[in-house]
CSV table of N, CA, C and O in Angstrom, one decimal:
chain,number,residue,atom,x,y,z
Z,18,UNK,N,-94.0,-161.7,43.8
Z,18,UNK,CA,-93.4,-160.4,43.3
Z,18,UNK,C,-94.2,-159.4,43.7
Z,18,UNK,O,-93.8,-158.3,43.9
Z,19,UNK,N,-95.6,-159.4,44.2
Z,19,UNK,CA,-96.2,-158.3,44.7
Z,19,UNK,C,-95.7,-157.9,46.0
Z,19,UNK,O,-95.8,-156.7,46.3
Z,20,UNK,N,-95.2,-159.0,46.8
Z,20,UNK,CA,-94.8,-158.5,48.1
Z,20,UNK,C,-93.5,-157.6,48.0
Z,20,UNK,O,-93.3,-156.5,48.6
Z,21,UNK,N,-92.6,-157.9,46.9
Z,21,UNK,CA,-91.4,-157.1,46.6
Z,21,UNK,C,-91.9,-155.9,46.3
Z,21,UNK,O,-91.4,-154.7,46.6
Z,22,UNK,N,-92.8,-155.5,45.5
Z,22,UNK,CA,-93.3,-154.3,45.1
Z,22,UNK,C,-93.8,-153.6,46.1
Z,22,UNK,O,-93.6,-152.2,46.2
Z,23,UNK,N,-94.4,-154.1,47.2
Z,23,UNK,CA,-94.9,-153.3,48.3
Z,23,UNK,C,-93.9,-152.9,49.3
Z,23,UNK,O,-93.7,-151.8,49.6
Z,24,UNK,N,-92.9,-153.9,49.4
Z,24,UNK,CA,-91.6,-153.5,50.1
Z,24,UNK,C,-90.9,-152.3,49.4
Z,24,UNK,O,-90.8,-151.3,50.3
Z,25,UNK,N,-90.7,-152.4,48.3
Z,25,UNK,CA,-89.8,-151.2,47.5
Z,25,UNK,C,-90.8,-149.9,47.6
Z,25,UNK,O,-90.2,-148.9,47.8
Z,26,UNK,N,-92.0,-150.1,47.5
Z,26,UNK,CA,-93.0,-148.9,47.4
Z,26,UNK,C,-93.0,-148.2,48.9
Z,26,UNK,O,-92.8,-147.1,49.1
Z,27,UNK,N,-92.9,-149.2,49.9
Z,27,UNK,CA,-92.9,-148.6,51.2
Z,27,UNK,C,-91.6,-147.8,51.4
Z,27,UNK,O,-91.5,-146.8,52.1
Z,28,UNK,N,-90.5,-148.4,51.1
Z,28,UNK,CA,-89.0,-147.8,51.1
Z,28,UNK,C,-89.1,-146.5,50.5
Z,28,UNK,O,-88.5,-145.6,51.0
Z,29,UNK,N,-89.6,-146.5,49.4
Z,29,UNK,CA,-89.4,-145.4,48.3
Z,29,UNK,C,-90.3,-144.1,49.3
Z,29,UNK,O,-89.8,-142.9,49.3
Z,30,UNK,N,-91.5,-144.6,49.6
Z,30,UNK,CA,-92.2,-143.6,50.4
Z,30,UNK,C,-91.7,-143.3,51.7
Z,30,UNK,O,-91.7,-142.0,52.2
Z,31,UNK,N,-91.0,-143.9,52.4
Z,31,UNK,CA,-90.2,-143.6,53.8
Z,31,UNK,C,-89.2,-142.5,53.4
Z,31,UNK,O,-88.9,-141.5,54.1
Z,32,UNK,N,-88.3,-142.9,52.3
Z,32,UNK,CA,-87.3,-142.2,51.9
Z,32,UNK,C,-87.9,-140.7,51.5
Z,32,UNK,O,-87.3,-139.5,52.0
Z,33,UNK,N,-89.1,-140.5,50.8
Z,33,UNK,CA,-89.4,-139.4,50.5
Z,33,UNK,C,-90.2,-138.4,51.6
Z,33,UNK,O,-89.8,-137.2,51.6
Z,34,UNK,N,-90.6,-139.2,52.5
Z,34,UNK,CA,-91.2,-138.6,53.6
Z,34,UNK,C,-89.8,-138.1,54.4
Z,34,UNK,O,-90.1,-136.8,55.0
Z,35,UNK,N,-88.9,-138.6,54.6
Z,35,UNK,CA,-87.8,-138.2,55.4
Z,35,UNK,C,-87.2,-137.0,54.6
Z,35,UNK,O,-86.7,-135.9,55.1
Z,36,UNK,N,-86.9,-137.1,53.2
Z,36,UNK,CA,-86.7,-135.9,52.4
Z,36,UNK,C,-87.4,-134.8,52.6
Z,36,UNK,O,-86.8,-133.7,52.6
Z,37,UNK,N,-88.7,-135.0,52.5
Z,37,UNK,CA,-89.5,-133.9,52.8
Z,37,UNK,C,-89.3,-133.2,54.2
Z,37,UNK,O,-89.3,-131.9,54.1
Z,38,UNK,N,-89.0,-133.9,55.2
Z,38,UNK,CA,-88.8,-133.4,56.4
Z,38,UNK,C,-87.4,-132.6,56.5
Z,38,UNK,O,-87.4,-131.6,57.2
Z,39,UNK,N,-86.4,-133.2,55.8
Z,39,UNK,CA,-85.3,-132.6,55.9
Z,39,UNK,C,-85.2,-131.2,54.9
Z,39,UNK,O,-84.4,-130.3,55.1
Z,40,UNK,N,-86.0,-131.3,53.8
Z,40,UNK,CA,-86.0,-130.0,53.0
Z,40,UNK,C,-87.1,-128.9,53.3
Z,40,UNK,O,-87.3,-128.0,52.7
Z,41,UNK,N,-87.8,-129.2,54.5
Z,41,UNK,CA,-88.7,-128.2,54.9
Z,41,UNK,C,-88.0,-126.9,55.4
Z,41,UNK,O,-86.8,-126.8,56.1
Z,42,UNK,N,-88.6,-125.7,55.2
Z,42,UNK,CA,-87.8,-124.5,55.6
Z,42,UNK,C,-87.8,-124.4,57.1
Z,42,UNK,O,-88.7,-124.8,57.7
Z,43,UNK,N,-86.6,-123.6,57.6
Z,43,UNK,CA,-86.5,-123.6,58.9
Z,43,UNK,C,-87.7,-122.8,59.7
Z,43,UNK,O,-88.2,-123.1,60.8
Z,44,UNK,N,-88.2,-121.7,58.9
Z,44,UNK,CA,-89.4,-120.9,59.6
Z,44,UNK,C,-90.7,-121.8,59.7
Z,44,UNK,O,-91.3,-121.5,60.6
Z,45,UNK,N,-90.6,-122.7,58.9
Z,45,UNK,CA,-92.0,-123.7,59.3
Z,45,UNK,C,-91.6,-124.6,60.5
Z,45,UNK,O,-92.4,-124.7,61.3
Z,46,UNK,N,-90.4,-125.0,60.5
Z,46,UNK,CA,-90.0,-125.8,61.7
Z,46,UNK,C,-90.1,-125.3,63.0
Z,46,UNK,O,-90.4,-125.8,64.1
Z,47,UNK,N,-89.7,-123.8,63.1
Z,47,UNK,CA,-89.9,-123.0,64.2
Z,47,UNK,C,-91.1,-122.5,64.8
Z,47,UNK,O,-91.2,-121.9,65.8
Z,48,UNK,N,-92.2,-122.9,63.9
Z,48,UNK,CA,-93.6,-122.2,64.1
Z,48,UNK,C,-94.0,-122.9,65.5
Z,48,UNK,O,-93.7,-124.4,65.6
Z,49,UNK,N,-94.7,-122.2,66.3
Z,49,UNK,CA,-95.0,-122.9,67.8
Z,49,UNK,C,-96.0,-124.2,67.6
Z,49,UNK,O,-95.9,-125.2,68.2
Z,50,UNK,N,-96.8,-124.1,66.6
Z,50,UNK,CA,-97.8,-125.1,66.5
Z,50,UNK,C,-97.1,-126.4,65.9
Z,50,UNK,O,-97.5,-127.6,66.4
Z,51,UNK,N,-96.1,-126.3,65.1
Z,51,UNK,CA,-95.5,-127.4,64.5
Z,51,UNK,C,-94.7,-128.0,65.6
Z,51,UNK,O,-94.4,-129.2,65.8
Z,52,UNK,N,-94.0,-127.1,66.5
Z,52,UNK,CA,-93.3,-127.7,67.9
Z,52,UNK,C,-94.0,-128.4,68.5
Z,52,UNK,O,-93.7,-129.6,69.1
Z,53,UNK,N,-95.4,-127.9,68.9
Z,53,UNK,CA,-96.4,-128.6,69.6
Z,53,UNK,C,-96.7,-130.1,69.2
Z,53,UNK,O,-96.8,-131.0,69.9
Z,54,UNK,N,-97.0,-130.0,67.9
Z,54,UNK,CA,-97.2,-131.2,67.2
Z,54,UNK,C,-96.2,-132.3,67.2
Z,54,UNK,O,-96.3,-133.3,67.4
Z,55,UNK,N,-95.0,-131.8,66.9
Z,55,UNK,CA,-93.7,-132.7,67.1
Z,55,UNK,C,-93.5,-133.2,68.3
Z,55,UNK,O,-93.0,-134.4,68.4
Z,56,UNK,N,-93.9,-132.4,69.4
Z,56,UNK,CA,-93.8,-133.0,70.8
Z,56,UNK,C,-94.8,-134.0,71.1
Z,56,UNK,O,-94.5,-135.0,72.1
Z,57,UNK,N,-96.0,-133.9,70.7
Z,57,UNK,CA,-97.1,-134.8,71.0
Z,57,UNK,C,-97.2,-135.9,70.2
Z,57,UNK,O,-97.7,-136.9,70.7
Z,58,UNK,N,-96.9,-136.0,69.0
Z,58,UNK,CA,-97.1,-137.2,68.2
Z,58,UNK,C,-96.2,-138.4,68.7
Z,58,UNK,O,-96.9,-139.4,68.9
Z,59,UNK,N,-95.1,-138.2,69.1
Z,59,UNK,CA,-94.4,-139.6,69.5
Z,59,UNK,C,-95.1,-140.1,70.8
Z,59,UNK,O,-95.1,-141.2,71.0
Z,60,UNK,N,-95.6,-139.3,71.7
Z,60,UNK,CA,-96.2,-139.6,73.0
Z,60,UNK,C,-97.6,-140.5,72.7
Z,60,UNK,O,-97.5,-141.4,73.1
Z,61,UNK,N,-98.2,-139.8,71.7
Z,61,UNK,CA,-99.3,-140.5,71.3
Z,61,UNK,C,-99.2,-141.7,70.5
Z,61,UNK,O,-99.9,-142.8,70.9
Z,62,UNK,N,-98.2,-141.7,69.7
Z,62,UNK,CA,-98.0,-143.1,69.1
Z,62,UNK,C,-97.6,-144.1,70.0
Z,62,UNK,O,-97.9,-145.4,69.9
Z,63,UNK,N,-96.6,-143.7,71.0
Z,63,UNK,CA,-96.1,-144.7,72.1
Z,63,UNK,C,-97.4,-145.4,72.9
Z,63,UNK,O,-97.5,-146.4,73.2
Z,64,UNK,N,-98.2,-144.3,73.3
Z,64,UNK,CA,-99.3,-144.6,74.0
Z,64,UNK,C,-100.4,-145.6,73.1
Z,64,UNK,O,-100.8,-146.7,73.7
Z,65,UNK,N,-100.5,-145.6,71.8
Z,65,UNK,CA,-101.2,-146.3,71.3
Z,65,UNK,C,-100.8,-147.7,71.0
Z,65,UNK,O,-101.5,-148.9,71.0
Z,66,UNK,N,-99.2,-147.7,70.8
Z,66,UNK,CA,-98.7,-148.9,70.8
Z,66,UNK,C,-98.8,-149.8,71.9
Z,66,UNK,O,-99.0,-150.9,72.1
Z,67,UNK,N,-98.6,-149.3,73.1
Z,67,UNK,CA,-98.7,-149.7,74.4
Z,67,UNK,C,-100.2,-150.3,74.7
Z,67,UNK,O,-100.4,-151.3,75.3
Z,68,UNK,N,-101.1,-149.5,74.3
Z,68,UNK,CA,-102.6,-150.0,74.4
Z,68,UNK,C,-102.9,-151.2,73.8
Z,68,UNK,O,-103.6,-152.1,74.0
Z,69,UNK,N,-102.4,-151.1,72.3
Z,69,UNK,CA,-102.5,-152.2,71.5
Z,69,UNK,C,-102.0,-153.7,72.0
Z,69,UNK,O,-102.5,-154.7,72.0
Z,70,UNK,N,-100.6,-153.4,72.4
Z,70,UNK,CA,-99.9,-154.6,73.0
Z,70,UNK,C,-100.6,-155.1,74.2
Z,70,UNK,O,-100.4,-156.3,74.5
Z,71,UNK,N,-101.0,-154.2,75.1
Z,71,UNK,CA,-101.4,-154.6,76.4
Z,71,UNK,C,-103.1,-155.4,76.1
Z,71,UNK,O,-103.4,-156.2,76.8
Z,72,UNK,N,-103.8,-154.8,75.4
Z,72,UNK,CA,-105.3,-155.3,75.3
Z,72,UNK,C,-105.5,-156.2,74.0
Z,72,UNK,O,-106.5,-156.5,73.9
Z,73,UNK,N,-104.6,-156.7,73.3
Z,73,UNK,CA,-104.9,-157.7,72.4
Z,73,UNK,C,-103.9,-158.9,72.5
Z,73,UNK,O,-103.0,-158.8,73.1
Z,74,UNK,N,-104.2,-159.9,71.8
Z,74,UNK,CA,-103.4,-161.0,71.9
Z,74,UNK,C,-102.6,-161.4,70.6
Z,74,UNK,O,-102.1,-162.3,70.4
Z,75,UNK,N,-102.2,-160.3,69.8
Z,75,UNK,CA,-101.5,-160.2,68.6
Z,75,UNK,C,-102.4,-160.3,67.5
Z,75,UNK,O,-101.6,-160.1,66.5
Z,76,UNK,N,-103.5,-160.6,67.5
Z,76,UNK,CA,-104.3,-160.8,66.4
Z,76,UNK,C,-105.4,-159.4,66.4
Z,76,UNK,O,-105.1,-158.5,66.8
Z,77,UNK,N,-106.6,-159.9,66.0
Z,77,UNK,CA,-107.8,-158.9,65.9
Z,77,UNK,C,-108.5,-159.0,67.1
Z,77,UNK,O,-109.6,-158.2,67.1
Z,78,UNK,N,-108.2,-159.6,68.2
Z,78,UNK,CA,-109.2,-159.9,69.3
Z,78,UNK,C,-108.8,-159.0,70.3
Z,78,UNK,O,-107.7,-158.9,70.7
Z,79,UNK,N,-109.8,-158.5,71.1
Z,79,UNK,CA,-109.6,-157.5,72.4
Z,79,UNK,C,-109.5,-158.7,73.5
Z,79,UNK,O,-110.3,-159.5,73.8
Z,80,UNK,N,-108.3,-158.8,74.2
Z,80,UNK,CA,-108.0,-159.7,75.2
Z,80,UNK,C,-107.4,-159.2,76.5
Z,80,UNK,O,-106.5,-158.4,76.5
Z,81,UNK,N,-108.4,-159.0,77.5
Z,81,UNK,CA,-107.8,-158.4,78.6
Z,81,UNK,C,-107.2,-159.4,79.6
Z,81,UNK,O,-107.7,-160.2,80.4
Z,82,UNK,N,-105.9,-159.4,79.5
Z,82,UNK,CA,-105.0,-160.5,80.3
Z,82,UNK,C,-104.6,-159.9,81.6
Z,82,UNK,O,-104.1,-158.8,81.6
Z,83,UNK,N,-105.3,-160.5,82.6
Z,83,UNK,CA,-104.7,-159.7,83.9
Z,83,UNK,C,-103.4,-159.7,84.2
Z,83,UNK,O,-102.9,-158.6,85.0
Z,84,UNK,N,-102.4,-160.6,83.8
Z,84,UNK,CA,-101.0,-160.3,83.9
Z,84,UNK,C,-100.6,-159.2,83.5
Z,84,UNK,O,-99.9,-158.3,84.0
Z,85,UNK,N,-100.9,-158.9,82.2
Z,85,UNK,CA,-100.5,-157.7,81.3
Z,85,UNK,C,-101.1,-156.3,82.0
Z,85,UNK,O,-100.4,-155.5,82.1
Z,86,UNK,N,-102.3,-156.4,82.4
Z,86,UNK,CA,-102.9,-155.3,83.0
Z,86,UNK,C,-102.2,-155.0,84.5
Z,86,UNK,O,-102.2,-153.9,84.8
Z,87,UNK,N,-102.1,-156.0,85.3
Z,87,UNK,CA,-101.2,-155.9,86.3
Z,87,UNK,C,-99.9,-155.2,86.2
Z,87,UNK,O,-99.4,-154.4,87.0
Z,88,UNK,N,-99.1,-155.8,85.2
Z,88,UNK,CA,-98.0,-155.1,84.8
Z,88,UNK,C,-98.0,-153.8,84.4
Z,88,UNK,O,-97.2,-152.9,84.9
Z,89,UNK,N,-99.0,-153.3,83.6
Z,89,UNK,CA,-99.2,-152.0,83.2
Z,89,UNK,C,-99.6,-151.1,84.6
Z,89,UNK,O,-99.1,-149.9,84.6
Z,90,UNK,N,-100.4,-151.7,85.4
Z,90,UNK,CA,-100.6,-151.0,86.8
Z,90,UNK,C,-99.4,-150.7,87.6
Z,90,UNK,O,-99.2,-149.6,88.1
Z,91,UNK,N,-98.5,-151.7,87.7
Z,91,UNK,CA,-97.4,-151.6,88.4
Z,91,UNK,C,-96.6,-150.4,87.6
Z,91,UNK,O,-95.7,-149.8,88.5
Z,92,UNK,N,-96.4,-150.5,86.6
Z,92,UNK,CA,-95.5,-149.6,85.9
Z,92,UNK,C,-96.0,-148.3,86.1
Z,92,UNK,O,-95.3,-147.2,86.3
Z,93,UNK,N,-97.4,-147.9,86.0
Z,93,UNK,CA,-98.2,-146.8,86.2
Z,93,UNK,C,-97.9,-146.1,87.7
Z,93,UNK,O,-97.4,-145.0,87.7
Z,94,UNK,N,-97.8,-147.1,88.7
Z,94,UNK,CA,-97.5,-146.7,89.9
Z,94,UNK,C,-96.3,-146.1,90.1
Z,94,UNK,O,-95.8,-145.2,90.7
Z,95,UNK,N,-95.1,-147.0,89.6
Z,95,UNK,CA,-93.7,-146.6,89.6
Z,95,UNK,C,-93.6,-145.3,88.8
Z,95,UNK,O,-92.6,-144.4,89.3
Z,96,UNK,N,-94.2,-145.1,87.8
Z,96,UNK,CA,-94.0,-143.8,87.3
Z,96,UNK,C,-94.7,-142.6,88.1
Z,96,UNK,O,-93.9,-141.6,87.9
Z,97,UNK,N,-95.6,-142.9,88.7
Z,97,UNK,CA,-96.3,-141.9,89.6
Z,97,UNK,C,-95.3,-141.4,90.5
Z,97,UNK,O,-95.3,-140.5,91.1
Z,98,UNK,N,-94.5,-142.5,91.1
Z,98,UNK,CA,-93.7,-142.4,92.1
Z,98,UNK,C,-92.2,-141.8,91.6
Z,98,UNK,O,-91.2,-141.7,92.2
Z,99,UNK,N,-92.2,-141.4,90.3
Z,99,UNK,CA,-91.1,-140.9,89.7
Z,99,UNK,C,-89.7,-141.9,89.8
Z,99,UNK,O,-88.7,-141.4,90.0
Z,100,UNK,N,-90.1,-143.1,89.6
Z,100,UNK,CA,-88.9,-144.2,89.5
Z,100,UNK,C,-88.1,-144.1,88.3
Z,100,UNK,O,-88.6,-143.6,87.3
Z,101,UNK,N,-86.8,-144.3,88.3
Z,101,UNK,CA,-86.1,-144.5,87.2
Z,101,UNK,C,-86.7,-145.6,86.1
Z,101,UNK,O,-87.3,-146.5,86.4
Z,102,UNK,N,-86.4,-145.3,84.9
Z,102,UNK,CA,-86.9,-146.1,83.9
Z,102,UNK,C,-86.7,-147.6,83.9
Z,102,UNK,O,-87.7,-148.7,83.9
Z,103,UNK,N,-85.4,-148.1,84.4
Z,103,UNK,CA,-85.3,-149.5,84.6
Z,103,UNK,C,-85.9,-150.0,85.9
Z,103,UNK,O,-86.5,-151.1,85.8
Z,104,UNK,N,-86.3,-149.3,86.8
Z,104,UNK,CA,-87.1,-149.6,88.1
Z,104,UNK,C,-88.6,-149.9,87.4
Z,104,UNK,O,-89.3,-150.8,87.6
Z,105,UNK,N,-89.0,-148.9,86.5
Z,105,UNK,CA,-90.4,-149.1,86.0
Z,105,UNK,C,-90.6,-150.5,85.3
Z,105,UNK,O,-91.5,-151.1,85.4
Z,106,UNK,N,-89.4,-150.8,84.4
Z,106,UNK,CA,-89.4,-152.1,83.6
Z,106,UNK,C,-89.5,-153.2,84.6
Z,106,UNK,O,-90.2,-154.2,84.4
Z,107,UNK,N,-88.7,-153.1,85.4
Z,107,UNK,CA,-88.6,-154.2,86.4
Z,107,UNK,C,-89.9,-154.5,87.3
Z,107,UNK,O,-90.3,-155.5,87.5
Z,108,UNK,N,-90.3,-153.4,87.7
Z,108,UNK,CA,-91.8,-153.7,88.4
Z,108,UNK,C,-92.9,-154.0,87.5
Z,108,UNK,O,-93.9,-155.0,88.0
Z,109,UNK,N,-93.0,-153.7,86.3
Z,109,UNK,CA,-94.0,-154.1,85.3
Z,109,UNK,C,-93.6,-155.6,85.1
Z,109,UNK,O,-94.6,-156.4,85.0
Z,110,UNK,N,-92.4,-156.1,84.9
Z,110,UNK,CA,-92.0,-157.4,84.5
Z,110,UNK,C,-92.4,-158.4,85.8
Z,110,UNK,O,-92.8,-159.3,85.5
Z,111,UNK,N,-91.8,-157.9,87.0
Z,111,UNK,CA,-92.2,-158.5,88.1
Z,111,UNK,C,-93.7,-158.7,88.5
Z,111,UNK,O,-94.0,-159.9,89.0
Z,112,UNK,N,-94.4,-157.8,88.4
Z,112,UNK,CA,-95.9,-157.9,88.5
Z,112,UNK,C,-96.4,-158.7,87.7
Z,112,UNK,O,-97.3,-159.8,88.0
Z,113,UNK,N,-96.1,-158.6,86.5
Z,113,UNK,CA,-96.7,-159.5,85.4
Z,113,UNK,C,-96.3,-161.1,85.6
Z,113,UNK,O,-97.1,-162.0,85.4
Z,114,UNK,N,-95.1,-161.2,86.0
Z,114,UNK,CA,-94.5,-162.6,86.1
Z,114,UNK,C,-95.2,-163.1,87.4
Z,114,UNK,O,-95.5,-164.4,87.4
Z,115,UNK,N,-95.4,-162.4,88.5
Z,115,UNK,CA,-96.0,-162.7,89.8
Z,115,UNK,C,-97.3,-163.3,89.5
Z,115,UNK,O,-97.8,-164.2,90.0
Z,116,UNK,N,-98.1,-162.4,88.7
Z,116,UNK,CA,-99.4,-162.8,88.4
Z,116,UNK,C,-99.6,-164.1,87.4
Z,116,UNK,O,-100.6,-165.0,87.7
Z,117,UNK,N,-98.8,-164.3,86.5
Z,117,UNK,CA,-98.7,-165.4,85.9
Z,117,UNK,C,-98.3,-166.7,86.8
Z,117,UNK,O,-98.9,-167.7,86.5
Z,118,UNK,N,-97.4,-166.3,87.6
Z,118,UNK,CA,-97.1,-167.5,88.6
Z,118,UNK,C,-98.4,-167.8,89.5
Z,118,UNK,O,-98.4,-169.1,89.7
Z,119,UNK,N,-99.0,-167.0,89.7
Z,119,UNK,CA,-100.4,-167.3,90.5
Z,119,UNK,C,-101.4,-167.8,89.6
Z,119,UNK,O,-102.5,-168.2,90.1
Z,120,UNK,N,-101.4,-168.0,88.2
Z,120,UNK,CA,-102.1,-168.6,87.6
Z,120,UNK,C,-103.1,-167.6,86.9
Z,120,UNK,O,-104.1,-168.0,86.3
Z,121,UNK,N,-103.0,-166.3,87.0
Z,121,UNK,CA,-103.9,-165.3,86.3
Z,121,UNK,C,-103.6,-165.0,85.0
Z,121,UNK,O,-102.6,-164.8,84.5
């Protein structure tokens, strides 16, 4: 029962947060500081998600897996070369698969 209470509470909280965003006045949303914040937050959240997925084993331990790090390195190089997104994904997956094939 407590699990469903938490799920329903989370749903209500998400709905209220969405409602607060939709009911915010336009002049607040047009403020330059709010715009900068809105542009920076998704990038920071995605970077944090990538870091957590790369450097942990899904639990609470820090695990530096050479194949994952190699895939991230390949993706970083592809991004620096301004490769299309699909090429970045294929480079990262190929590098990680190759390193796993080598036993790393």
